[in-house]
CSV table of C-alpha atoms in Angstrom, one decimal:
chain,number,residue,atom,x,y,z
R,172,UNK,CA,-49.6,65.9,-2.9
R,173,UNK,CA,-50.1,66.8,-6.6
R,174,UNK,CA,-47.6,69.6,-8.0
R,175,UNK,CA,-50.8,72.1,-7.9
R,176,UNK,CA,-52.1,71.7,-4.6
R,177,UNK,CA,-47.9,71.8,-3.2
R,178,UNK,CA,-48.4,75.3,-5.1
R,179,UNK,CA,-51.1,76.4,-3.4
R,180,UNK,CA,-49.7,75.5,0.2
R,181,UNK,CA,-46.5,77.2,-0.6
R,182,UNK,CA,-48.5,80.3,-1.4
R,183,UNK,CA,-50.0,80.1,2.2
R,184,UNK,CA,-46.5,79.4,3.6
R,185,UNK,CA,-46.0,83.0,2.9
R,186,UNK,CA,-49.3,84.3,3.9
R,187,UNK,CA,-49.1,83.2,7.3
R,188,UNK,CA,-45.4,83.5,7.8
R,189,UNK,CA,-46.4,87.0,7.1
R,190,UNK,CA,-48.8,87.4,9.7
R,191,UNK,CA,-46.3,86.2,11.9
R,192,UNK,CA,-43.7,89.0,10.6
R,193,UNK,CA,-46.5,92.1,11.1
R,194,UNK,CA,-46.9,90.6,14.4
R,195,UNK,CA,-43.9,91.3,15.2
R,196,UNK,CA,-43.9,94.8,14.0
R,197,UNK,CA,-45.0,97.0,16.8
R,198,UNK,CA,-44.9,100.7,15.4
R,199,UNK,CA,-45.6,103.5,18.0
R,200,UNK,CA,-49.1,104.4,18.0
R,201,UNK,CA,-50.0,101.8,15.7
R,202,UNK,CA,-52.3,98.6,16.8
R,203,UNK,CA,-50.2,95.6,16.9
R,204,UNK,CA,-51.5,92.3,15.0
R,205,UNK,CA,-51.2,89.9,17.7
R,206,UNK,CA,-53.7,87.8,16.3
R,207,UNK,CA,-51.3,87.3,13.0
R,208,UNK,CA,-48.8,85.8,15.3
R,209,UNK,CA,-50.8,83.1,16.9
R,210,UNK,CA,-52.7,82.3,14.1
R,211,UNK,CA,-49.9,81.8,11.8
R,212,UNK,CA,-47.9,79.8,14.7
R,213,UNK,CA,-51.2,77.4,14.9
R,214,UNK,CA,-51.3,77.2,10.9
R,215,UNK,CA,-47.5,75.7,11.0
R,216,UNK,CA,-47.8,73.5,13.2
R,217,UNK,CA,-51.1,71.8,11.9
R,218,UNK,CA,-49.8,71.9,8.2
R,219,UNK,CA,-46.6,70.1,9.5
R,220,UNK,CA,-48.4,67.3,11.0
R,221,UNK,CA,-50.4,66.8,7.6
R,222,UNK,CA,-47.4,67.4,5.2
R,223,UNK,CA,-45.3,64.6,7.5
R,224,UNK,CA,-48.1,62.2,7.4
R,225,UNK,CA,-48.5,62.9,3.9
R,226,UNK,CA,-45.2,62.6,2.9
R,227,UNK,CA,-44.1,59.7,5.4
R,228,UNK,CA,-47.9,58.0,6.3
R,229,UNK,CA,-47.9,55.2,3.4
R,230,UNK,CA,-44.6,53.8,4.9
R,231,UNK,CA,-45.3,53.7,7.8
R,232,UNK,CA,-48.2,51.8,7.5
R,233,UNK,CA,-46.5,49.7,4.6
R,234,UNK,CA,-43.7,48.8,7.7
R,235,UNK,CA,-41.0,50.7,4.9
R,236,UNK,CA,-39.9,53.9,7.0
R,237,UNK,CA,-37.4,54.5,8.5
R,238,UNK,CA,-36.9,56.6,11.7
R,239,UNK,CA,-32.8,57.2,11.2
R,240,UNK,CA,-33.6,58.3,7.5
R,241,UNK,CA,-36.2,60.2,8.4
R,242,UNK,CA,-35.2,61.9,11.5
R,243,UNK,CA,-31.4,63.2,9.7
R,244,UNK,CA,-34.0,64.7,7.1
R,245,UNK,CA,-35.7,66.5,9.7
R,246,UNK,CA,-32.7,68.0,11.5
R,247,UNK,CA,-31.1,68.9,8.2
R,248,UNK,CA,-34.3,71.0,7.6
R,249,UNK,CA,-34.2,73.5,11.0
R,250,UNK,CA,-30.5,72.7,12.8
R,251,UNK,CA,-28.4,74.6,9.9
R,252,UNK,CA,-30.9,77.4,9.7
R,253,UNK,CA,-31.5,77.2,13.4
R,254,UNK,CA,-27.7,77.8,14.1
R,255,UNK,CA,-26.9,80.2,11.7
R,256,UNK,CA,-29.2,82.8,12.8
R,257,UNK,CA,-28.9,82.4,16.6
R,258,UNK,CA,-24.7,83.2,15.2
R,259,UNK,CA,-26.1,86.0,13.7
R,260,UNK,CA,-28.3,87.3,16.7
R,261,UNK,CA,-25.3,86.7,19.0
R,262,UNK,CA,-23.1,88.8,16.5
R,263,UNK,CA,-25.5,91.4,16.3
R,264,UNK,CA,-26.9,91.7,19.9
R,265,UNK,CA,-23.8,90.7,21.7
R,266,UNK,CA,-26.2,88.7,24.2
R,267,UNK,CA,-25.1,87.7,27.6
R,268,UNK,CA,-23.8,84.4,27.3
R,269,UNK,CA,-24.8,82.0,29.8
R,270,UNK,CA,-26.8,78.5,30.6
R,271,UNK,CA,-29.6,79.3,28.5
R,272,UNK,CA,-27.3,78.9,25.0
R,273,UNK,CA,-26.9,75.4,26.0
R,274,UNK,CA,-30.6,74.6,26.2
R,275,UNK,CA,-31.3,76.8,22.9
R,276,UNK,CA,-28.4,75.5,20.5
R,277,UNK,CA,-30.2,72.1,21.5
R,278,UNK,CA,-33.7,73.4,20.8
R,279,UNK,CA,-34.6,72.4,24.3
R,280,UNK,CA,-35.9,75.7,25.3
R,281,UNK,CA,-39.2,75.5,25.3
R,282,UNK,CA,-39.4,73.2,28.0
R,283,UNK,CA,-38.7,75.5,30.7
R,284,UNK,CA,-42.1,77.3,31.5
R,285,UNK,CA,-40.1,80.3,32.0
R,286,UNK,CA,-40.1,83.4,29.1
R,287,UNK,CA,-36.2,84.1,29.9
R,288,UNK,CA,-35.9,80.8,28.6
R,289,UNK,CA,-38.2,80.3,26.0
R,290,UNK,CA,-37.7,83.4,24.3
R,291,UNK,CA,-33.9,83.6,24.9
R,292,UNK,CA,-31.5,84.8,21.9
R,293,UNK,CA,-33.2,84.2,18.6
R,294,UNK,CA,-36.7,84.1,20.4
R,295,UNK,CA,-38.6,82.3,17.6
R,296,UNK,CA,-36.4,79.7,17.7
R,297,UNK,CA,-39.0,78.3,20.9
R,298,UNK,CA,-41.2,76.9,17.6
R,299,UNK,CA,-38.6,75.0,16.3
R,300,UNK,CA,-37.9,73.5,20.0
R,301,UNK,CA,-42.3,72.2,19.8
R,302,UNK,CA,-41.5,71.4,16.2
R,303,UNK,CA,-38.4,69.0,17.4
R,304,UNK,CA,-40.6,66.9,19.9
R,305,UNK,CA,-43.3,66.8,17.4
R,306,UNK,CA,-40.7,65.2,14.7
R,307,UNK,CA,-39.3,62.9,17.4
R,308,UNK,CA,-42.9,61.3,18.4
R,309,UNK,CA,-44.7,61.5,14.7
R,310,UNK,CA,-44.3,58.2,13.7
R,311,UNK,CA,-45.9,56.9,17.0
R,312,UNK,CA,-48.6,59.5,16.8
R,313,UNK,CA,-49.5,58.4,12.9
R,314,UNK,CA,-49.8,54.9,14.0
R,315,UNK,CA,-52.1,55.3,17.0
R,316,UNK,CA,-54.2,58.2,15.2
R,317,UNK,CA,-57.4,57.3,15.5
R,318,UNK,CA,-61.3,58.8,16.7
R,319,UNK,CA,-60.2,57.2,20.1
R,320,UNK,CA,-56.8,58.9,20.6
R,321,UNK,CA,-58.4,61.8,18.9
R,322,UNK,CA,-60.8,62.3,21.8
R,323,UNK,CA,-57.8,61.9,24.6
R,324,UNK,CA,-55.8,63.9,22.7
R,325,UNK,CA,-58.5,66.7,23.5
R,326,UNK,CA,-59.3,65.4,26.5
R,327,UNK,CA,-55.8,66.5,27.8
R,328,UNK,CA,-55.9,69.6,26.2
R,329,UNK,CA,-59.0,70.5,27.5
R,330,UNK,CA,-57.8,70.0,30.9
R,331,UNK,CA,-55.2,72.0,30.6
R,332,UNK,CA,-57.0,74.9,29.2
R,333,UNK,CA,-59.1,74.4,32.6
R,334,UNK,CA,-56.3,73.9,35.1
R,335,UNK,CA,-53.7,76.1,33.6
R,336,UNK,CA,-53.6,79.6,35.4
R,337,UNK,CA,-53.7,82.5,33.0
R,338,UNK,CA,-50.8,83.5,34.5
R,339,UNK,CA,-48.9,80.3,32.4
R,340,UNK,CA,-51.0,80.9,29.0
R,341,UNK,CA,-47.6,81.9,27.3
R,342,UNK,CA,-45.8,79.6,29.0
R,343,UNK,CA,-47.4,76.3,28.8
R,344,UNK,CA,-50.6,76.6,26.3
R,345,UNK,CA,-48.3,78.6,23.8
R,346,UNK,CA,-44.8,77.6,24.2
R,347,UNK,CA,-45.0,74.1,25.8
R,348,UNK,CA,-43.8,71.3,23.3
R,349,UNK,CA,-46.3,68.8,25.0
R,350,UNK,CA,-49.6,70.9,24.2
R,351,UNK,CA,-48.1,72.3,20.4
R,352,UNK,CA,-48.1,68.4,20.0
R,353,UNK,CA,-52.2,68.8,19.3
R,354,UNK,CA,-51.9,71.0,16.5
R,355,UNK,CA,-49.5,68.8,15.3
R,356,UNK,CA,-51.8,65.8,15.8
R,357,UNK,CA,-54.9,67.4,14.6
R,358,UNK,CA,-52.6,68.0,11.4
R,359,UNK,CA,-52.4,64.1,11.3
R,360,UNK,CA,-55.8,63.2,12.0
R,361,UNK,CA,-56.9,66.0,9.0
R,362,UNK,CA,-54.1,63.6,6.9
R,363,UNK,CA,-56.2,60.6,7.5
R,364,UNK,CA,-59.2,62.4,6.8
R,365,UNK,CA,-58.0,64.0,3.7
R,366,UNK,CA,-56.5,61.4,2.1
R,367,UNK,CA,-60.1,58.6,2.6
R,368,UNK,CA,-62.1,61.2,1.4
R,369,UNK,CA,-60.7,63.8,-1.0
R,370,UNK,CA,-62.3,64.2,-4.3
R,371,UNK,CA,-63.8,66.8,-6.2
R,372,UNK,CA,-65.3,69.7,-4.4
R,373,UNK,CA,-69.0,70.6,-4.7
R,374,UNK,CA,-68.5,75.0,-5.5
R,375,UNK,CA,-65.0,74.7,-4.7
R,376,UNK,CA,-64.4,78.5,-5.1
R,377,UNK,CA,-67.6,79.5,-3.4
R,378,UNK,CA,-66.3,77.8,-0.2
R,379,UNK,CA,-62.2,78.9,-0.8
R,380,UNK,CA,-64.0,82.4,-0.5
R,381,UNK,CA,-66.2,81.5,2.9
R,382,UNK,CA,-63.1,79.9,4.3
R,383,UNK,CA,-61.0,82.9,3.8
R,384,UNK,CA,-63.9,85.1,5.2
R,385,UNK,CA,-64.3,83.1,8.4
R,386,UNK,CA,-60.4,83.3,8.5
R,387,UNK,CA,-61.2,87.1,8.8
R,388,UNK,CA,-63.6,87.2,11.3
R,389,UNK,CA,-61.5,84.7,13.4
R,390,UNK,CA,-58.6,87.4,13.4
R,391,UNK,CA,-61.3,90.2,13.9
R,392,UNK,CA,-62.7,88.5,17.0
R,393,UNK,CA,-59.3,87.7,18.3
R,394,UNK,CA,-59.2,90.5,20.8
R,395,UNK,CA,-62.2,89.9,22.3
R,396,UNK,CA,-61.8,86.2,22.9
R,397,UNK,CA,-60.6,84.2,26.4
R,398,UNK,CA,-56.7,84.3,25.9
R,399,UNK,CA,-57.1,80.6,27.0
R,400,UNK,CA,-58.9,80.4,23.7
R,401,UNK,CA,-56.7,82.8,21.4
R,402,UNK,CA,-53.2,80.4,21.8
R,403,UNK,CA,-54.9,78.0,18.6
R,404,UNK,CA,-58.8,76.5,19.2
R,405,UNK,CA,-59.8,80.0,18.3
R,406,UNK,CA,-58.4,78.8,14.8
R,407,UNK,CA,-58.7,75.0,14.5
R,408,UNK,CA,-62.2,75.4,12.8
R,409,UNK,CA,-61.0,77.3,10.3
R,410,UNK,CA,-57.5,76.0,9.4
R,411,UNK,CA,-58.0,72.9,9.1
R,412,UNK,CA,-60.9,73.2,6.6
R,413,UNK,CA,-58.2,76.0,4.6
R,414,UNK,CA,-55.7,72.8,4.9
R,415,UNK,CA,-58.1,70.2,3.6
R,416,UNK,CA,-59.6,71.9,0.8
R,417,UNK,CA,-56.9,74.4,-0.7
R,418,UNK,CA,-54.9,71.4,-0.7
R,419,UNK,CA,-57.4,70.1,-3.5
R,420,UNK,CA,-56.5,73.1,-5.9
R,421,UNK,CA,-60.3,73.8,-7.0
R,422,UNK,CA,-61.2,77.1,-7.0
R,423,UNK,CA,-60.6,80.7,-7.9
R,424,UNK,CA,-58.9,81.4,-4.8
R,425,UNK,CA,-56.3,78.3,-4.8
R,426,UNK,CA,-55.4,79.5,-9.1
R,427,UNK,CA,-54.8,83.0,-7.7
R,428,UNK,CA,-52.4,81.4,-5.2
R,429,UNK,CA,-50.4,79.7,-8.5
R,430,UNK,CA,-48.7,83.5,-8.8
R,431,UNK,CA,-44.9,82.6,-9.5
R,432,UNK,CA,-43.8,85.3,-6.9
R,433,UNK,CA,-46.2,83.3,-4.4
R,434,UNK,CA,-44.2,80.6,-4.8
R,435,UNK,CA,-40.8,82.0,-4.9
R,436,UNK,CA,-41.5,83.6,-1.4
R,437,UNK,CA,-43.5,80.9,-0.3
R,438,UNK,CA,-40.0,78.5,-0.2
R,439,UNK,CA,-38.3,81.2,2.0
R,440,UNK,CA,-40.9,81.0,4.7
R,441,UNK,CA,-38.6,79.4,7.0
R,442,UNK,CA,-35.7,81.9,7.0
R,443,UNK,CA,-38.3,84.4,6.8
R,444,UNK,CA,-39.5,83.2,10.0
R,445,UNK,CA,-36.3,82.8,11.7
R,446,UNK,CA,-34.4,85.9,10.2
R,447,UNK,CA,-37.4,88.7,10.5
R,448,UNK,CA,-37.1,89.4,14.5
R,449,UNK,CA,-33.2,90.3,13.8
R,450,UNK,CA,-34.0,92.4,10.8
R,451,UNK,CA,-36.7,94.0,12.7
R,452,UNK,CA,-35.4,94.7,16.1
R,453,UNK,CA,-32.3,96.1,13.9
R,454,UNK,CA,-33.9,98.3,11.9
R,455,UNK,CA,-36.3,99.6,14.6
R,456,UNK,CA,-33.0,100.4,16.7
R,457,UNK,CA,-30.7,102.4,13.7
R,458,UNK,CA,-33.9,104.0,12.1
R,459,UNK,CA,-36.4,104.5,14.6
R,460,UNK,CA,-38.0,107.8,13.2
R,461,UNK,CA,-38.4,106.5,9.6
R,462,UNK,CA,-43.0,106.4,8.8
R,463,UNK,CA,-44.4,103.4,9.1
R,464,UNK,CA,-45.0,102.5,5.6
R,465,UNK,CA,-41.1,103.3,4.9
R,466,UNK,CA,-40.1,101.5,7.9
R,467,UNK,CA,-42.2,98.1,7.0
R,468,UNK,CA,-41.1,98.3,3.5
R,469,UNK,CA,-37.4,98.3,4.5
R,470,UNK,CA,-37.6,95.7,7.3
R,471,UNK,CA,-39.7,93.4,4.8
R,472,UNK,CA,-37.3,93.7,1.5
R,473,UNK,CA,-34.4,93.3,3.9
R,474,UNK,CA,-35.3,90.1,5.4
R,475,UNK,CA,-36.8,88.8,2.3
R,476,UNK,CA,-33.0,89.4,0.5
R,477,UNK,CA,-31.4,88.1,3.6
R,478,UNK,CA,-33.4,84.8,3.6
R,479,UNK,CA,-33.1,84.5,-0.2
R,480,UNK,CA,-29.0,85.1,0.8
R,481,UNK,CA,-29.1,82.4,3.6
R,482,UNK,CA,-31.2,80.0,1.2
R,483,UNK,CA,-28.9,80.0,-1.8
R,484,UNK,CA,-25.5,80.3,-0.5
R,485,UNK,CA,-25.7,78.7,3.3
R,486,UNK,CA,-28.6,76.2,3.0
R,487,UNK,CA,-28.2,74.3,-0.6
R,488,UNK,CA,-24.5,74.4,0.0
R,489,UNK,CA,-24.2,73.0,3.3
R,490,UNK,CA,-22.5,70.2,2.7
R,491,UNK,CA,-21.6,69.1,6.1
R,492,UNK,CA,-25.3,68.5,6.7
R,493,UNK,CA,-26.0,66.6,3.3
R,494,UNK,CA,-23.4,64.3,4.0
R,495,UNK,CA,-24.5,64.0,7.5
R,496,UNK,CA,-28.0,63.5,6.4
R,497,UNK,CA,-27.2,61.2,3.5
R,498,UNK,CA,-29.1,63.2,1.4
R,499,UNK,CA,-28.1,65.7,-2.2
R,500,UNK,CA,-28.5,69.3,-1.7
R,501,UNK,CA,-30.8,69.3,-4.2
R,502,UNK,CA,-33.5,67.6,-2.2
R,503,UNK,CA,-33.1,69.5,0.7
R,504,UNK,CA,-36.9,70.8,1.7
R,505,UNK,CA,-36.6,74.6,2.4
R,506,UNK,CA,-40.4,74.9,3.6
R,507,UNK,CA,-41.6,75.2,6.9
């Protein structure tokens, strides 16, 4: 990935990290965003499986990766960050303790089809339990990526939209590790895609603009769509083209994305992610009456100055996890 295009996805780090924040921001009388929340969650996973493969792809088909290597990188990037705030949740909320911290230190959550377990403590922590699975089996997914698995891939998935009651939607087509795996796939087949074909792009900005549109109506018709359909194929269509071509860095809309402060907030999206429910829940509890624009504002510079906090002091200076992951501080990935 060229030092442009890695500007342009940080940029959209933040954007959709930030759908997932005003999703979570339920103001009385106000509508809430849902359709932030899932498309954002569907936007991470897919870019993961294309930055992985883009990062990790060439040696593993050169026969030069290495799992051990790779795999400390990967729990370096979410366990310290993971731990920390589920600390910080259990200080603030003083929790019940029982089984369930077990299964959610270990980011095995999200295997349990059951929301007390899923969503216990630091409830957003259920993404980094898919992510987890979706690290351990990457480098047997970007082998065997091809039209063929492609089509069983969605095969599966389209049985289990079928079978699945809507009673499990949340349970099993949101939070279950097993179905998150296709975005995570799709993100690798877009990879393979991507990296045969990529070139220049015929009216570049003319189709940045029609991809953001469509991005639009996608959230706009997200309330009246099947929930089956609203967990992630309501996006697929339109992410992964937003993947493929802002990637690129050719038009008007991916130069407007180069904005400095874009890309300074763009490299907290991960402690944004995992610190905004806290700040949020917090404030909504000591301030309730404050407006709505007052309230947002707060919540928003608050978990933007915590993450920032967590980023410089906690994450580039945890040295018990370099040394564990064989790796300087200074390459430590803080993206999600």
């Amino acid at each position: 990935m060229t030092n442009q295009s890695n500007k342009t996805i940080q940029a959209l780090r933040f954007i959709f990290v930030m759908m997932i924040f005003m999703s979570h921001f339920h103001y009385p009388d106000v509508p809430i965003f849902d359709a932030g929340g899932d498309c954002g969650v569907a936007f991470f996973f897919l870019l993961s499986g294309f930055v992985l493969s883009m990062g990790y792809g060439k040696k593993i088909d050169d026969k030069t990766f290495s799992f051990n290597r790779y795999f400390k990188r990967r729990l370096f990037k979410i366990f310290p960050l993971h731990l920390l705030c589920l600390v910080i949740f259990l200080i603030v909320f003083r929790p019940s303790i029982d089984h369930r911290l077990l299964l959610n230190v270990l980011l095995l959550q999200s295997w349990v089809p059951d929301g007390d377990y899923y969503f216990s403590y630091n409830a957003v922590s259920w993404f980094l339990s898919c992510l987890l699975f979706s690290y351990v089996v990457f480098p047997f997914a970007y082998r065997h990526a091809n039209k063929r698995t492609l089509l069983v891939v969605l095969g599966c998935y389209i049985a289990a939209y079928v079978l699945i009651p809507y009673s499990k939607v949340n349970a099993l087509l949101y939070v279950s590790p097993l179905i998150r795996f296709v975005d995570f796939f799709l993100g690798i087949m877009l990879y393979k895609v991507f990296s045969s074909r990529k070139g220049d792009l015929t009216n570049a900005s003319f189709v940045e603009l029609s991809l953001v549109v469509l991005l639009v109506m996608a959230l706009i018709a997200y309330p009246y769509t099947d929930e089956k359909l609203r967990n992630a194929p309501l996006y697929w269509l339109v992410l992964l083209p937003i993947i493929y071509v802002f990637t690129q860095q050719q038009g008007v809309v991916s130069r407007c994305l180069q904005w400095q402060g874009l890309q300074w907030l763009g490299a907290l999206s991960m402690p944004i992610f995992m610190t905004h429910p806290i700040v949020i829940h917090t404030m909504f509890h000591f301030f309730p009456s404050l407006p709505y624009a007052v309230l947002l504002a707060a919540c928003f510079t608050i978990t933007v100055a915590l993450s920032w906090a967590i980023d410089h002091f906690y994450l580039r200076n945890s040295l018990f996890f370099c040394n564990f992951a064989r790796i300087k501080p200074k390459q430590h990935s803080k993206q999600l």
